[in-house]
mmCIF file of C-alpha atoms in Angstrom:
data_model
loop_
_atom_site.group_PDB
_atom_site.id
_atom_site.type_symbol
_atom_site.label_atom_id
_atom_site.label_comp_id
_atom_site.label_asym_id
_atom_site.label_seq_id
_atom_site.Cartn_x
_atom_site.Cartn_y
_atom_site.Cartn_z
ATOM 1 C CA UNK A 202 -10.734 -0.513 -9.960
ATOM 2 C CA UNK A 203 -7.170 -1.496 -9.677
ATOM 3 C CA UNK A 204 -5.501 -3.303 -6.590
ATOM 4 C CA UNK A 205 -3.096 -1.179 -4.673
ATOM 5 C CA UNK A 206 -0.557 -2.151 -2.073
ATOM 6 C CA UNK A 207 0.495 0.547 0.444
ATOM 7 C CA UNK A 208 3.831 -0.458 1.985
ATOM 8 C CA UNK A 209 6.447 1.291 4.197
ATOM 9 C CA UNK A 210 8.327 1.132 7.654
ATOM 10 C CA UNK A 211 6.417 1.105 10.940
ATOM 11 C CA UNK A 212 5.047 4.511 11.757
ATOM 12 C CA UNK A 213 4.590 5.769 8.491
ATOM 13 C CA UNK A 214 0.721 5.858 8.610
ATOM 14 C CA UNK A 215 -0.153 2.919 6.621
ATOM 15 C CA UNK A 216 -3.039 1.778 9.025
ATOM 16 C CA UNK A 217 -4.195 5.348 9.437
ATOM 17 C CA UNK A 218 -4.455 5.738 5.686
ATOM 18 C CA UNK A 219 -6.143 2.451 5.370
ATOM 19 C CA UNK A 220 -8.757 3.256 7.875
ATOM 20 C CA UNK A 221 -9.559 6.398 6.070
ATOM 21 C CA UNK A 222 -9.834 4.590 2.806
ATOM 22 C CA UNK A 223 -12.157 2.150 4.552
ATOM 23 C CA UNK A 224 -14.231 4.897 5.985
ATOM 24 C CA UNK A 225 -14.840 6.332 2.338
ATOM 25 C CA UNK A 226 -16.119 2.945 1.278
ATOM 26 C CA UNK A 227 -13.050 1.065 -0.145
ATOM 27 C CA UNK A 228 -12.338 -2.466 0.513
ATOM 28 C CA UNK A 229 -9.196 -2.669 2.530
ATOM 29 C CA UNK A 230 -6.923 -5.226 4.061
ATOM 30 C CA UNK A 231 -4.384 -4.570 6.760
ATOM 31 C CA UNK A 232 -1.838 -7.378 6.763
ATOM 32 C CA UNK A 233 -0.851 -6.444 10.409
ATOM 33 C CA UNK A 234 -4.317 -7.686 11.511
ATOM 34 C CA UNK A 235 -6.412 -10.832 11.232
ATOM 35 C CA UNK A 236 -3.670 -13.447 10.781
ATOM 36 C CA UNK A 237 -2.202 -12.473 7.471
ATOM 37 C CA UNK A 238 1.258 -13.112 9.041
ATOM 38 C CA UNK A 239 2.437 -15.550 11.610
ATOM 39 C CA UNK A 240 1.832 -12.812 14.316
ATOM 40 C CA UNK A 241 5.503 -11.755 14.610
ATOM 41 C CA UNK A 242 5.451 -9.570 11.558
ATOM 42 C CA UNK A 243 6.772 -12.447 9.281
ATOM 43 C CA UNK A 244 5.857 -13.285 5.766
ATOM 44 C CA UNK A 245 2.289 -13.014 4.525
ATOM 45 C CA UNK A 246 0.157 -16.264 4.382
ATOM 46 C CA UNK A 247 0.830 -16.647 0.627
ATOM 47 C CA UNK A 248 -2.113 -19.084 -0.106
ATOM 48 C CA UNK A 249 -4.612 -16.671 1.640
ATOM 49 C CA UNK A 250 -3.113 -13.708 -0.228
ATOM 50 C CA UNK A 251 -3.202 -15.388 -3.509
ATOM 51 C CA UNK A 252 -6.966 -16.182 -2.911
ATOM 52 C CA UNK A 253 -7.694 -12.564 -1.982
ATOM 53 C CA UNK A 254 -5.976 -11.148 -5.132
ATOM 54 C CA UNK A 255 -7.508 -13.903 -7.352
ATOM 55 C CA UNK A 256 -10.990 -12.845 -6.475
ATOM 56 C CA UNK A 257 -10.776 -9.118 -5.867
ATOM 57 C CA UNK A 258 -9.846 -6.450 -8.385
ATOM 58 C CA UNK A 259 -10.819 -3.677 -6.045
ATOM 59 C CA UNK A 260 -8.748 -3.921 -2.961
ATOM 60 C CA UNK A 261 -6.271 -1.856 -1.008
ATOM 61 C CA UNK A 262 -3.660 -3.977 0.912
ATOM 62 C CA UNK A 263 -1.432 -2.367 3.414
ATOM 63 C CA UNK A 264 1.757 -3.895 4.944
ATOM 64 C CA UNK A 265 5.317 -4.725 4.718
ATOM 65 C CA UNK A 266 6.473 -8.347 4.550
ATOM 66 C CA UNK A 267 9.593 -10.133 3.289
ATOM 67 C CA UNK A 268 7.633 -11.973 0.671
ATOM 68 C CA UNK A 269 5.456 -9.103 -0.676
ATOM 69 C CA UNK A 270 7.504 -9.162 -3.794
ATOM 70 C CA UNK A 271 5.928 -12.514 -4.781
ATOM 71 C CA UNK A 272 2.667 -10.526 -5.337
ATOM 72 C CA UNK A 273 4.183 -7.250 -6.871
ATOM 73 C CA UNK A 274 2.798 -8.044 -10.380
ATOM 74 C CA UNK A 275 -0.732 -8.489 -9.050
ATOM 75 C CA UNK A 276 -0.866 -4.810 -7.917
ATOM 76 C CA UNK A 277 -1.445 -1.951 -10.396
ATOM 77 C CA UNK A 278 0.142 0.464 -7.994
ATOM 78 C CA UNK A 279 2.581 0.108 -5.065
ATOM 79 C CA UNK A 280 2.742 3.162 -2.875
ATOM 80 C CA UNK A 281 5.612 3.617 -0.496
ATOM 81 C CA UNK A 282 4.637 5.815 2.553
ATOM 82 C CA UNK A 283 7.783 7.388 4.066
ATOM 83 C CA UNK A 284 8.785 9.710 6.799
ATOM 84 C CA UNK A 285 12.042 10.739 8.572
ATOM 85 C CA UNK A 286 13.253 8.175 11.180
ATOM 86 C CA UNK A 287 12.489 10.562 13.994
ATOM 87 C CA UNK A 288 8.761 10.825 13.009
ATOM 88 C CA UNK A 289 8.639 7.018 12.684
ATOM 89 C CA UNK A 290 10.010 6.515 16.245
ATOM 90 C CA UNK A 291 7.754 9.126 17.770
ATOM 91 C CA UNK A 292 4.689 7.657 16.134
ATOM 92 C CA UNK A 293 5.347 4.092 17.229
ATOM 93 C CA UNK A 294 6.140 5.266 20.853
ATOM 94 C CA UNK A 295 2.706 7.153 20.925
ATOM 95 C CA UNK A 296 0.454 4.690 19.023
ATOM 96 C CA UNK A 297 -1.928 2.677 21.016
ATOM 97 C CA UNK A 298 -3.475 0.185 18.406
ATOM 98 C CA UNK A 299 -0.197 -1.664 17.750
ATOM 99 C CA UNK A 300 2.411 -2.594 20.429
ATOM 100 C CA UNK A 301 5.289 -2.920 17.946
ATOM 101 C CA UNK A 302 7.966 -0.280 18.469
ATOM 102 C CA UNK A 303 7.789 0.263 22.038
ATOM 103 C CA UNK A 304 10.987 -1.416 23.116
ATOM 104 C CA UNK A 305 14.483 -0.068 22.518
ATOM 105 C CA UNK A 306 15.221 -3.305 20.484
ATOM 106 C CA UNK A 307 12.223 -2.758 18.313
ATOM 107 C CA UNK A 308 13.173 0.738 17.704
ATOM 108 C CA UNK A 309 16.595 -0.256 16.771
ATOM 109 C CA UNK A 310 14.980 -2.556 14.223
ATOM 110 C CA UNK A 311 12.961 0.184 12.926
ATOM 111 C CA UNK A 312 16.132 2.219 12.245
ATOM 112 C CA UNK A 313 17.869 -0.812 10.673
ATOM 113 C CA UNK A 314 14.873 -1.471 8.377
ATOM 114 C CA UNK A 315 14.701 2.143 7.290
ATOM 115 C CA UNK A 316 18.386 1.792 6.187
ATOM 116 C CA UNK A 317 18.223 -1.637 4.736
ATOM 117 C CA UNK A 318 14.621 -2.413 3.611
ATOM 118 C CA UNK A 319 13.236 1.101 2.652
ATOM 119 C CA UNK A 320 15.355 1.516 -0.397
ATOM 120 C CA UNK A 321 14.288 -1.976 -1.740
ATOM 121 C CA UNK A 322 10.630 -0.926 -1.135
ATOM 122 C CA UNK A 323 11.379 2.383 -2.959
ATOM 123 C CA UNK A 324 12.701 0.551 -5.979
ATOM 124 C CA UNK A 325 9.425 -1.527 -6.483
ATOM 125 C CA UNK A 326 7.082 1.484 -5.638
ATOM 126 C CA UNK A 327 5.161 3.232 -8.325
ATOM 127 C CA UNK A 328 4.620 6.058 -6.121
ATOM 128 C CA UNK A 329 6.204 7.567 -2.953
ATOM 129 C CA UNK A 330 4.090 9.609 -0.617
ATOM 130 C CA UNK A 331 5.288 11.632 2.583
ATOM 131 C CA UNK A 332 3.550 10.004 5.404
ATOM 132 C CA UNK A 333 3.609 13.463 7.251
ATOM 133 C CA UNK A 334 1.077 14.806 4.951
ATOM 134 C CA UNK A 335 -2.627 14.948 6.236
ATOM 135 C CA UNK A 336 -4.283 11.658 5.945
ATOM 136 C CA UNK A 337 -7.172 13.104 3.958
ATOM 137 C CA UNK A 338 -4.745 14.410 1.268
ATOM 138 C CA UNK A 339 -3.048 11.023 1.153
ATOM 139 C CA UNK A 340 -6.443 9.209 0.820
ATOM 140 C CA UNK A 341 -7.330 11.762 -1.989
ATOM 141 C CA UNK A 342 -4.309 10.697 -3.922
ATOM 142 C CA UNK A 343 -4.942 7.023 -3.486
ATOM 143 C CA UNK A 344 -8.608 7.532 -4.500
ATOM 144 C CA UNK A 345 -7.410 9.116 -7.558
ATOM 145 C CA UNK A 346 -5.617 5.906 -8.435
ATOM 146 C CA UNK A 347 -8.559 3.917 -7.594
ATOM 147 C CA UNK A 348 -10.905 5.684 -9.989
ATOM 148 C CA UNK A 349 -11.843 3.611 -13.207
ATOM 149 C CA UNK A 350 -9.815 4.655 -16.038
ATOM 150 C CA UNK A 351 -11.732 6.108 -18.993
ATOM 151 C CA UNK A 352 -12.148 3.711 -22.006
ATOM 152 C CA UNK A 353 -9.467 4.211 -24.406
ATOM 153 C CA UNK A 354 -10.055 6.584 -27.099
ATOM 154 C CA UNK A 355 -10.080 5.409 -30.678
ATOM 155 C CA UNK A 356 -7.286 7.389 -32.383
ATOM 156 C CA UNK A 357 -8.491 6.629 -35.876
ATOM 157 C CA UNK A 358 -11.355 8.555 -37.210
ATOM 158 C CA UNK A 359 -14.657 6.534 -37.362
ATOM 159 C CA UNK A 360 -15.367 5.209 -40.830
ATOM 160 C CA UNK A 361 -18.660 6.060 -42.707
ATOM 161 C CA UNK A 362 -19.857 4.377 -45.590
ATOM 162 C CA UNK A 363 -20.362 6.627 -48.619
ATOM 163 C CA UNK A 364 -22.256 4.093 -50.589
ATOM 164 C CA UNK A 365 -25.930 4.683 -50.992
ATOM 165 C CA UNK A 366 -28.324 1.894 -50.899
#
């Protein structure tokens, strides 16, 4: 199973999607939790992320950090979740599990990041999904990417010996 990174702006539904994938039995890591950053949404702990990616082939990582590009080549897929700014701001105002986005300053940051950072994320993404879609549909699409690939077909016909013993 390949490694997948789910990235995007605050409020796109990354954590919700990750929760659904974990419920379905997949190994997930939410880099907004458990000390993956310095606590202020800064860069990922590179040593810790390197250890994770060196030991797990079957993980879905979620988050957006200024140094995520360092790890780009270690993910088979980078999925950008996106949604209109109005949707993002409404979601961060309503959510209860993450305090980020409640203040006017943070909401202005989200607006600015959507303009400045999201295009950079889009360029490195292998797939963009609309975060307004039902989480079950999004999880189905991610699961399709997690499915083991069938072995490559041998395009040349099998060789049979025509010699007799």
